[in-house]
Tab-separated table of C-alpha atoms in Angstrom:
chain	number	residue	atom	x	y	z
A	52	MET	CA	-24.152	10.883	13.466
A	53	THR	CA	-26.327	10.163	16.845
A	54	GLU	CA	-24.470	9.060	19.781
A	55	ILE	CA	-26.023	5.331	19.626
A	56	ASN	CA	-24.655	5.129	16.041
A	57	GLU	CA	-21.272	6.507	17.344
A	58	ILE	CA	-21.238	3.717	20.044
A	59	ARG	CA	-22.064	0.976	17.444
A	60	GLU	CA	-19.219	2.175	15.227
A	61	LEU	CA	-16.968	1.916	18.171
A	62	PHE	CA	-17.949	-1.563	19.095
A	63	GLN	CA	-17.502	-2.351	15.509
A	64	ARG	CA	-13.883	-1.088	15.331
A	65	TYR	CA	-13.160	-3.095	18.544
A	66	ALA	CA	-14.483	-6.308	17.027
A	67	GLU	CA	-12.657	-5.591	13.760
A	68	GLU	CA	-9.426	-5.128	15.736
A	69	VAL	CA	-9.715	-8.334	17.865
A	70	GLY	CA	-10.455	-10.004	14.340
A	71	ARG	CA	-6.923	-8.922	12.901
A	72	TYR	CA	-5.535	-11.587	15.242
A	73	LEU	CA	-7.920	-14.540	14.666
A	74	PRO	CA	-7.901	-17.129	11.753
A	75	ARG	CA	-9.892	-15.682	8.737
A	76	ARG	CA	-12.211	-18.535	9.013
A	77	LYS	CA	-13.429	-18.094	12.446
A	78	ARG	CA	-13.071	-14.317	12.290
A	79	LYS	CA	-16.641	-13.235	11.206
A	80	ASP	CA	-18.316	-15.636	14.048
A	81	ILE	CA	-16.152	-14.404	16.710
A	82	GLN	CA	-16.669	-10.712	15.754
A	83	PHE	CA	-20.458	-11.315	15.927
A	84	GLU	CA	-20.107	-12.886	19.317
A	85	ILE	CA	-17.892	-9.919	20.504
A	86	LEU	CA	-20.278	-7.279	19.269
A	87	SER	CA	-23.224	-9.219	20.913
A	88	LEU	CA	-21.311	-9.381	24.323
A	89	LEU	CA	-20.620	-5.758	24.126
A	90	GLU	CA	-24.184	-4.832	23.509
A	91	ASP	CA	-25.494	-6.771	26.280
A	92	ALA	CA	-22.998	-5.611	28.699
A	93	LEU	CA	-23.715	-1.893	27.826
A	94	GLU	CA	-27.589	-2.842	28.091
A	95	ASP	CA	-26.833	-4.277	31.698
A	96	GLN	CA	-24.804	-1.294	32.799
A	97	SER	CA	-27.340	1.199	31.474
A	98	GLU	CA	-30.083	-0.657	33.504
A	99	GLN	CA	-28.031	-1.156	36.811
A	100	GLN	CA	-27.387	2.865	36.660
A	101	SER	CA	-30.729	3.881	35.490
A	102	VAL	CA	-29.327	6.088	32.688
A	103	PRO	CA	-29.088	5.805	28.857
A	104	ALA	CA	-26.315	4.463	27.325
A	105	ASN	CA	-23.827	6.906	26.386
A	106	GLU	CA	-20.272	6.797	24.827
A	107	ALA	CA	-18.657	7.401	28.205
A	108	MET	CA	-19.980	4.124	29.356
A	109	ALA	CA	-19.192	2.377	26.169
A	110	LEU	CA	-15.465	3.455	26.816
A	111	ASP	CA	-15.363	2.149	30.227
A	112	LEU	CA	-16.763	-0.919	29.122
A	113	LEU	CA	-13.913	-1.384	26.449
A	114	LYS	CA	-11.261	-0.717	28.834
A	115	GLU	CA	-12.551	-3.640	30.746
A	116	TYR	CA	-12.342	-5.797	27.753
A	117	GLY	CA	-8.715	-4.486	27.515
A	118	PRO	CA	-6.534	-4.340	24.140
A	119	PRO	CA	-7.843	-6.211	21.325
A	120	ILE	CA	-4.654	-8.228	21.167
A	121	GLN	CA	-4.991	-9.356	24.539
A	122	TYR	CA	-8.710	-10.109	24.356
A	123	ALA	CA	-8.041	-12.167	21.172
A	124	ARG	CA	-5.886	-14.366	23.466
A	125	GLY	CA	-9.001	-15.937	24.853
A	126	TYR	CA	-9.704	-17.664	21.661
A	127	ARG	CA	-8.096	-21.047	20.478
A	128	GLN	CA	-4.765	-20.174	18.732
A	129	ASP	CA	-3.427	-23.607	18.424
A	130	GLU	CA	-3.398	-23.899	14.570
A	131	ASN	CA	-1.417	-20.664	14.268
A	132	LEU	CA	2.285	-21.534	13.288
A	133	ILE	CA	3.130	-17.719	15.142
A	134	SER	CA	0.848	-16.556	18.008
A	135	PRO	CA	-0.908	-13.380	17.424
A	136	VAL	CA	1.257	-11.816	19.974
A	137	THR	CA	4.859	-12.977	18.501
A	138	PHE	CA	3.466	-11.948	15.141
A	139	GLN	CA	3.536	-8.197	16.170
A	140	LEU	CA	7.144	-8.420	16.389
A	141	PHE	CA	7.527	-11.013	13.293
A	142	LYS	CA	5.654	-8.379	10.869
A	143	PRO	CA	8.244	-5.300	11.083
A	144	VAL	CA	11.299	-7.885	10.861
A	145	VAL	CA	9.829	-9.315	7.635
A	146	ILE	CA	8.956	-5.944	6.385
A	147	LEU	CA	12.629	-4.715	7.028
A	148	ALA	CA	13.907	-7.761	5.210
A	149	GLY	CA	11.554	-7.480	2.244
A	150	LEU	CA	12.967	-3.826	2.030
A	151	MET	CA	16.398	-4.937	1.900
A	152	LYS	CA	15.601	-7.675	-0.868
A	153	LEU	CA	13.850	-4.844	-2.785
A	154	VAL	CA	17.100	-2.802	-2.654
A	155	GLU	CA	19.096	-5.654	-3.676
A	156	LEU	CA	16.783	-6.285	-6.602
A	157	VAL	CA	17.388	-2.426	-7.839
A	158	ILE	CA	20.971	-2.876	-7.550
A	159	THR	CA	20.892	-6.250	-9.642
A	160	ILE	CA	18.737	-4.582	-12.301
A	161	GLY	CA	20.950	-1.632	-12.471
A	162	PHE	CA	24.129	-3.727	-12.953
A	163	SER	CA	22.300	-6.004	-15.270
A	164	ILE	CA	21.379	-3.131	-17.909
A	165	GLY	CA	22.792	-4.079	-21.331
A	166	SER	CA	23.258	-7.734	-20.471
A	167	PRO	CA	21.709	-10.512	-22.548
A	168	TRP	CA	18.700	-12.164	-20.909
A	169	SER	CA	20.603	-15.255	-20.541
A	170	VAL	CA	22.546	-13.535	-17.852
A	171	ILE	CA	19.775	-11.387	-16.206
A	172	TRP	CA	17.015	-14.363	-15.788
A	173	PRO	CA	19.476	-16.381	-13.534
A	174	GLN	CA	20.203	-13.351	-11.298
A	175	LEU	CA	16.461	-12.632	-11.035
A	176	ALA	CA	15.775	-16.441	-10.489
A	177	MET	CA	18.372	-16.203	-7.492
A	178	TRP	CA	16.984	-13.006	-6.050
A	179	ALA	CA	13.403	-14.780	-6.066
A	180	GLU	CA	14.766	-17.683	-4.449
A	181	GLY	CA	16.389	-15.581	-1.803
A	182	ILE	CA	13.237	-14.256	-0.997
A	183	PHE	CA	11.757	-17.536	0.158
A	184	THR	CA	14.991	-18.507	1.705
A	185	THR	CA	14.925	-15.587	3.902
A	186	LEU	CA	11.281	-15.942	4.912
A	187	GLY	CA	11.827	-19.361	5.804
A	188	ILE	CA	14.623	-18.745	8.036
A	189	LEU	CA	12.640	-15.971	9.679
A	190	VAL	CA	9.618	-18.313	10.223
A	191	LEU	CA	11.809	-21.105	11.551
A	192	ALA	CA	13.511	-18.837	13.996
A	193	PHE	CA	10.318	-17.217	15.228
A	194	VAL	CA	8.592	-20.553	15.654
A	195	SER	CA	11.908	-21.861	17.533
A	196	ILE	CA	11.829	-19.114	19.676
A	197	GLU	CA	8.220	-19.056	20.446
A	198	ARG	CA	8.535	-22.972	21.209
A	199	THR	CA	11.300	-22.855	23.436
A	200	THR	CA	10.793	-19.408	25.297
A	201	PRO	CA	8.318	-19.360	28.173
A	202	GLN	CA	5.170	-17.790	27.504
A	203	ALA	CA	5.755	-14.946	30.381
A	204	TRP	CA	8.826	-13.866	28.486
A	205	LEU	CA	7.289	-13.416	25.441
A	206	ARG	CA	4.105	-11.467	26.733
A	207	TRP	CA	5.948	-9.277	29.073
A	208	PRO	CA	7.079	-6.521	26.176
A	209	PHE	CA	3.605	-6.787	24.289
A	210	ASP	CA	1.809	-6.265	27.843
A	211	GLN	CA	4.056	-3.214	28.384
A	212	MET	CA	3.322	-1.872	24.848
A	213	PHE	CA	-0.469	-2.002	25.305
A	214	ALA	CA	-0.536	-0.887	29.006
A	215	ASP	CA	-1.839	2.720	28.237
A	216	TRP	CA	-4.127	1.406	25.483
A	217	ASP	CA	-7.048	3.718	25.153
A	218	PRO	CA	-10.089	2.527	23.402
A	219	ALA	CA	-10.810	6.410	22.388
A	220	GLY	CA	-8.247	5.563	19.763
A	221	LEU	CA	-10.991	3.437	18.133
A	222	LYS	CA	-13.169	6.320	17.313
A	223	PRO	CA	-13.408	6.157	13.393
A	224	SER	CA	-11.512	9.215	11.569
A	225	ALA	CA	-13.089	10.270	8.468
A	226	LYS	CA	-9.879	12.136	7.655
A	227	LYS	CA	-8.503	8.895	6.582
A	228	SER	CA	-10.684	8.171	3.910
A	229	LEU	CA	-11.762	11.805	3.069
A	230	ILE	CA	-10.956	13.103	-0.651
A	231	ASN	CA	-9.775	16.420	-1.379
A	232	PRO	CA	-10.858	17.222	-5.011
A	233	LYS	CA	-8.240	19.919	-5.158
A	234	GLU	CA	-5.373	17.236	-5.124
A	235	GLN	CA	-7.324	15.304	-7.980
A	236	TRP	CA	-7.748	18.342	-10.063
A	237	PHE	CA	-3.833	19.405	-9.874
A	238	GLU	CA	-3.138	15.625	-10.872
A	239	ILE	CA	-5.507	16.146	-13.749
A	240	VAL	CA	-3.653	19.188	-14.731
A	241	VAL	CA	-0.188	17.527	-14.617
A	242	ILE	CA	-1.218	14.319	-16.505
A	243	THR	CA	-3.066	16.486	-19.229
A	244	ALA	CA	0.217	18.528	-19.566
A	245	LEU	CA	2.039	14.821	-20.025
A	246	ILE	CA	-0.093	13.845	-22.706
A	247	ILE	CA	0.237	17.226	-24.824
A	248	LEU	CA	3.888	16.986	-24.037
A	249	PHE	CA	4.578	13.509	-25.306
A	250	VAL	CA	1.950	13.235	-28.179
A	251	PHE	CA	2.307	16.809	-29.865
A	252	PHE	CA	5.814	18.043	-28.621
A	253	PRO	CA	8.100	14.757	-28.109
A	254	GLN	CA	11.267	16.528	-29.521
A	255	TRP	CA	11.088	18.804	-26.246
A	256	VAL	CA	11.903	15.900	-23.933
A	257	GLY	CA	15.601	16.013	-23.148
A	258	ILE	CA	18.347	17.898	-21.459
A	259	GLY	CA	19.552	21.169	-21.542
A	260	ASN	CA	23.134	22.462	-21.022
A	261	ASN	CA	24.527	25.723	-20.665
A	262	ARG	CA	28.122	26.293	-21.739
A	263	ASN	CA	30.146	29.621	-21.720
A	264	GLY	CA	26.479	31.313	-22.041
A	265	GLU	CA	25.254	29.184	-24.802
A	266	TRP	CA	22.317	27.050	-24.304
A	267	SER	CA	22.177	23.784	-26.008
A	268	PHE	CA	19.543	20.725	-25.947
A	269	LEU	CA	19.576	17.341	-26.434
A	270	PRO	CA	16.411	15.292	-27.110
A	271	VAL	CA	16.611	12.012	-25.430
A	272	LEU	CA	13.715	9.851	-26.999
A	273	ALA	CA	14.704	6.944	-29.195
A	274	PRO	CA	12.539	6.444	-32.219
A	275	SER	CA	11.392	3.201	-30.823
A	276	PHE	CA	9.673	5.262	-27.935
A	277	SER	CA	6.664	5.202	-30.446
A	278	VAL	CA	5.964	1.658	-29.493
A	279	TYR	CA	5.151	2.861	-25.864
A	280	LEU	CA	3.136	5.920	-26.748
A	281	PRO	CA	-0.248	4.370	-27.405
A	282	TRP	CA	0.000	2.473	-24.067
A	283	LEU	CA	1.162	5.574	-21.868
A	284	VAL	CA	-1.612	7.561	-23.399
A	285	SER	CA	-4.209	4.876	-22.468
A	286	PHE	CA	-2.858	4.734	-19.167
A	287	TRP	CA	-2.828	8.493	-18.526
A	288	LEU	CA	-6.726	8.644	-20.250
A	289	ALA	CA	-7.521	6.028	-17.528
A	290	GLN	CA	-6.086	8.130	-14.862
A	291	LEU	CA	-7.893	11.252	-15.950
A	292	VAL	CA	-11.274	9.441	-15.883
A	293	PHE	CA	-10.389	7.980	-12.470
A	294	LEU	CA	-9.262	11.293	-11.061
A	295	ALA	CA	-12.685	13.045	-12.519
A	296	ALA	CA	-14.777	10.302	-10.952
A	297	LEU	CA	-12.984	10.549	-7.730
A	298	SER	CA	-12.977	14.261	-7.491
A	299	ARG	CA	-16.922	13.848	-7.454
A	300	GLN	CA	-17.029	11.666	-4.191
A	301	ILE	CA	-16.619	12.482	-0.396
A	302	TYR	CA	-14.885	9.515	0.633
A	303	TRP	CA	-12.949	6.551	-0.571
A	304	ASP	CA	-15.158	3.298	-1.277
A	305	THR	CA	-14.709	-0.206	-2.282
A	306	ARG	CA	-15.283	0.374	-6.005
A	307	MET	CA	-12.639	3.333	-6.186
A	308	ARG	CA	-10.047	1.495	-4.548
A	309	THR	CA	-10.411	-1.515	-6.878
A	310	TRP	CA	-10.263	0.890	-9.772
A	311	GLU	CA	-7.141	2.303	-8.378
A	312	ILE	CA	-5.522	-1.153	-7.933
A	313	GLY	CA	-6.291	-1.696	-11.597
A	314	LEU	CA	-4.348	1.471	-12.468
A	315	LYS	CA	-1.525	0.223	-10.405
A	316	ILE	CA	-1.211	-3.033	-12.140
A	317	PHE	CA	-1.602	-1.290	-15.490
A	318	ALA	CA	1.473	0.852	-14.416
A	319	LEU	CA	3.307	-2.049	-13.012
A	320	GLY	CA	3.028	-3.696	-16.697
A	321	LEU	CA	4.217	-0.253	-18.447
A	322	LEU	CA	7.323	-0.309	-16.120
A	323	ILE	CA	7.981	-3.930	-17.086
A	324	ALA	CA	7.701	-3.077	-20.503
A	325	LEU	CA	10.126	-0.074	-20.289
A	326	LEU	CA	12.802	-2.395	-18.703
A	327	THR	CA	12.293	-5.121	-21.138
A	328	GLY	CA	11.319	-3.658	-24.570
A	329	PRO	CA	12.903	-1.697	-27.245
A	330	PRO	CA	14.850	1.143	-25.820
A	331	VAL	CA	13.319	4.311	-24.692
A	332	ILE	CA	16.492	6.626	-24.491
A	333	GLY	CA	18.483	7.201	-27.704
A	334	LEU	CA	19.701	9.459	-30.408
A	335	ASN	CA	16.749	10.610	-32.762
A	336	PRO	CA	18.195	12.352	-35.908
A	337	ALA	CA	14.892	13.857	-36.672
A	338	TYR	CA	14.605	15.378	-33.380
A	339	ILE	CA	18.200	16.440	-32.952
A	340	ALA	CA	18.061	18.421	-36.340
A	341	LEU	CA	15.742	20.634	-34.848
A	342	HIS	CA	17.967	21.717	-31.908
A	343	ASN	CA	21.641	22.870	-31.649
A	344	THR	CA	22.915	19.736	-30.313
A	345	PRO	CA	26.757	19.593	-30.031
A	346	ALA	CA	28.423	16.361	-30.423
A	347	ASN	CA	29.984	15.915	-27.104
A	348	MET	CA	25.968	16.030	-25.551
A	349	GLN	CA	25.215	13.118	-28.008
A	350	THR	CA	28.013	10.840	-26.434
A	351	TRP	CA	25.878	10.814	-23.312
A	352	VAL	CA	23.609	8.852	-25.010
A	353	SER	CA	25.793	6.819	-27.112
A	354	ASP	CA	27.871	5.727	-24.055
A	355	LEU	CA	24.623	4.484	-22.128
A	356	THR	CA	25.220	7.209	-19.248
A	357	ILE	CA	21.569	8.234	-19.545
A	358	GLN	CA	20.141	4.859	-20.303
A	359	THR	CA	21.668	3.431	-16.956
A	360	ILE	CA	20.099	6.334	-15.000
A	361	PHE	CA	16.826	5.836	-16.712
A	362	TYR	CA	16.777	2.078	-16.271
A	363	LEU	CA	17.861	2.542	-12.633
A	364	VAL	CA	14.848	5.121	-12.089
A	365	VAL	CA	12.497	2.689	-13.591
A	366	GLY	CA	13.541	-0.229	-11.707
A	367	LEU	CA	13.193	1.723	-8.278
A	368	ASN	CA	9.869	2.624	-9.249
A	369	LEU	CA	8.829	-1.022	-10.138
A	370	ALA	CA	9.888	-1.970	-6.898
A	371	VAL	CA	8.141	1.020	-5.104
A	372	HIS	CA	4.993	0.413	-6.953
A	373	PHE	CA	5.079	-3.332	-6.494
A	374	VAL	CA	5.100	-2.539	-2.654
A	375	ILE	CA	2.422	-0.222	-2.772
A	376	THR	CA	0.035	-2.209	-5.003
A	377	GLY	CA	0.789	-5.318	-2.543
A	378	ARG	CA	-0.455	-3.017	0.138
A	379	LYS	CA	-3.471	-1.527	-1.428
A	380	VAL	CA	-4.646	-5.193	-2.574
A	381	PHE	CA	-4.201	-6.252	1.201
A	382	LYS	CA	-6.150	-3.146	2.439
A	383	LEU	CA	-9.048	-4.073	-0.015
A	384	LEU	CA	-9.501	-7.648	0.839
A	385	GLN	CA	-9.295	-6.202	4.584
A	386	MET	CA	-12.096	-4.028	3.485
A	387	ARG	CA	-14.096	-6.839	1.855
A	388	SER	CA	-13.766	-8.944	4.573
A	389	SER	CA	-14.435	-6.267	7.524
A	390	MET	CA	-17.968	-6.215	8.893
A	391	LYS	CA	-20.524	-3.167	8.397
A	392	VAL	CA	-22.725	-1.739	10.968
A	393	SER	CA	-25.920	-2.626	8.791
A	394	GLU	CA	-24.757	-6.341	9.196
A	395	PHE	CA	-25.273	-6.472	12.579
A	396	PRO	CA	-28.574	-7.125	14.377
A	397	TRP	CA	-28.568	-3.718	16.644
A	398	GLN	CA	-31.465	-3.230	18.763
A	399	GLU	CA	-32.792	0.480	18.993
């Protein structure tokens, strides 16, 4: 990449960062305006110093413009309920509150296992209502603080936070989007092993126990597990195709991220089915007949010990997948709304 292209990339990253603190409907126009201003200012400096534009000159120019969050203050923000400055504190508080609500959801699911849906649905409805209530309280609190606190008091901690801002940190890092083929092929091997295990040897899925030097084994897949098997295999096969395609690329792109989100949504559906459908864990006489399984081990399944652990793990995975999928969708939308260097009327 030539130096002029690196400067273009640097200015683009700055404009994108400023755009994060601007209303979406105004973002693109303002970003174009910022890029034009930067380009003109760099050209003027180059003419004044009688030297070609270089990266050091571009970095000095960005230092004069200041941190993106502070530069964004120069544009009207009257329509924002919470200003971009205060939003930097609001965001982590909301994330912390959301994580606490997710923990509450997992605990609720864990204690509701085995209860009829007439009991579970009201608890889930109360949890969902609690999310909106918590968000409303936080928004009201921050809006009230912002409307009643002098601006100088609100700006001071954030001004200090960005006091040592260095525009060199905007330089793009290829490592963030670089694909390591070795990781993809490791996952391919693991998924292939899972397909072979669950399709051809489901009786091997269970728990081993060693008592007094004698090994015993308890298969844990219930007969109704066959209901889920076609969907699991379909999901794993889709993952194999995705990983094989991903391993042939050098960088992540919008198409591969969209495909990944589709797989995440598929996984969410499977996890929900595992929680709400027929039991996955249970005694299977055909499998037990193939192993030396003591009666006391079989009670682990009949007294719901293993089922409870299984549903807790699935519930936790569902909560984590939901958060991860939401973040990936948000990042994808950011990528689609962000600008590309080819969109700008750069002059050679």
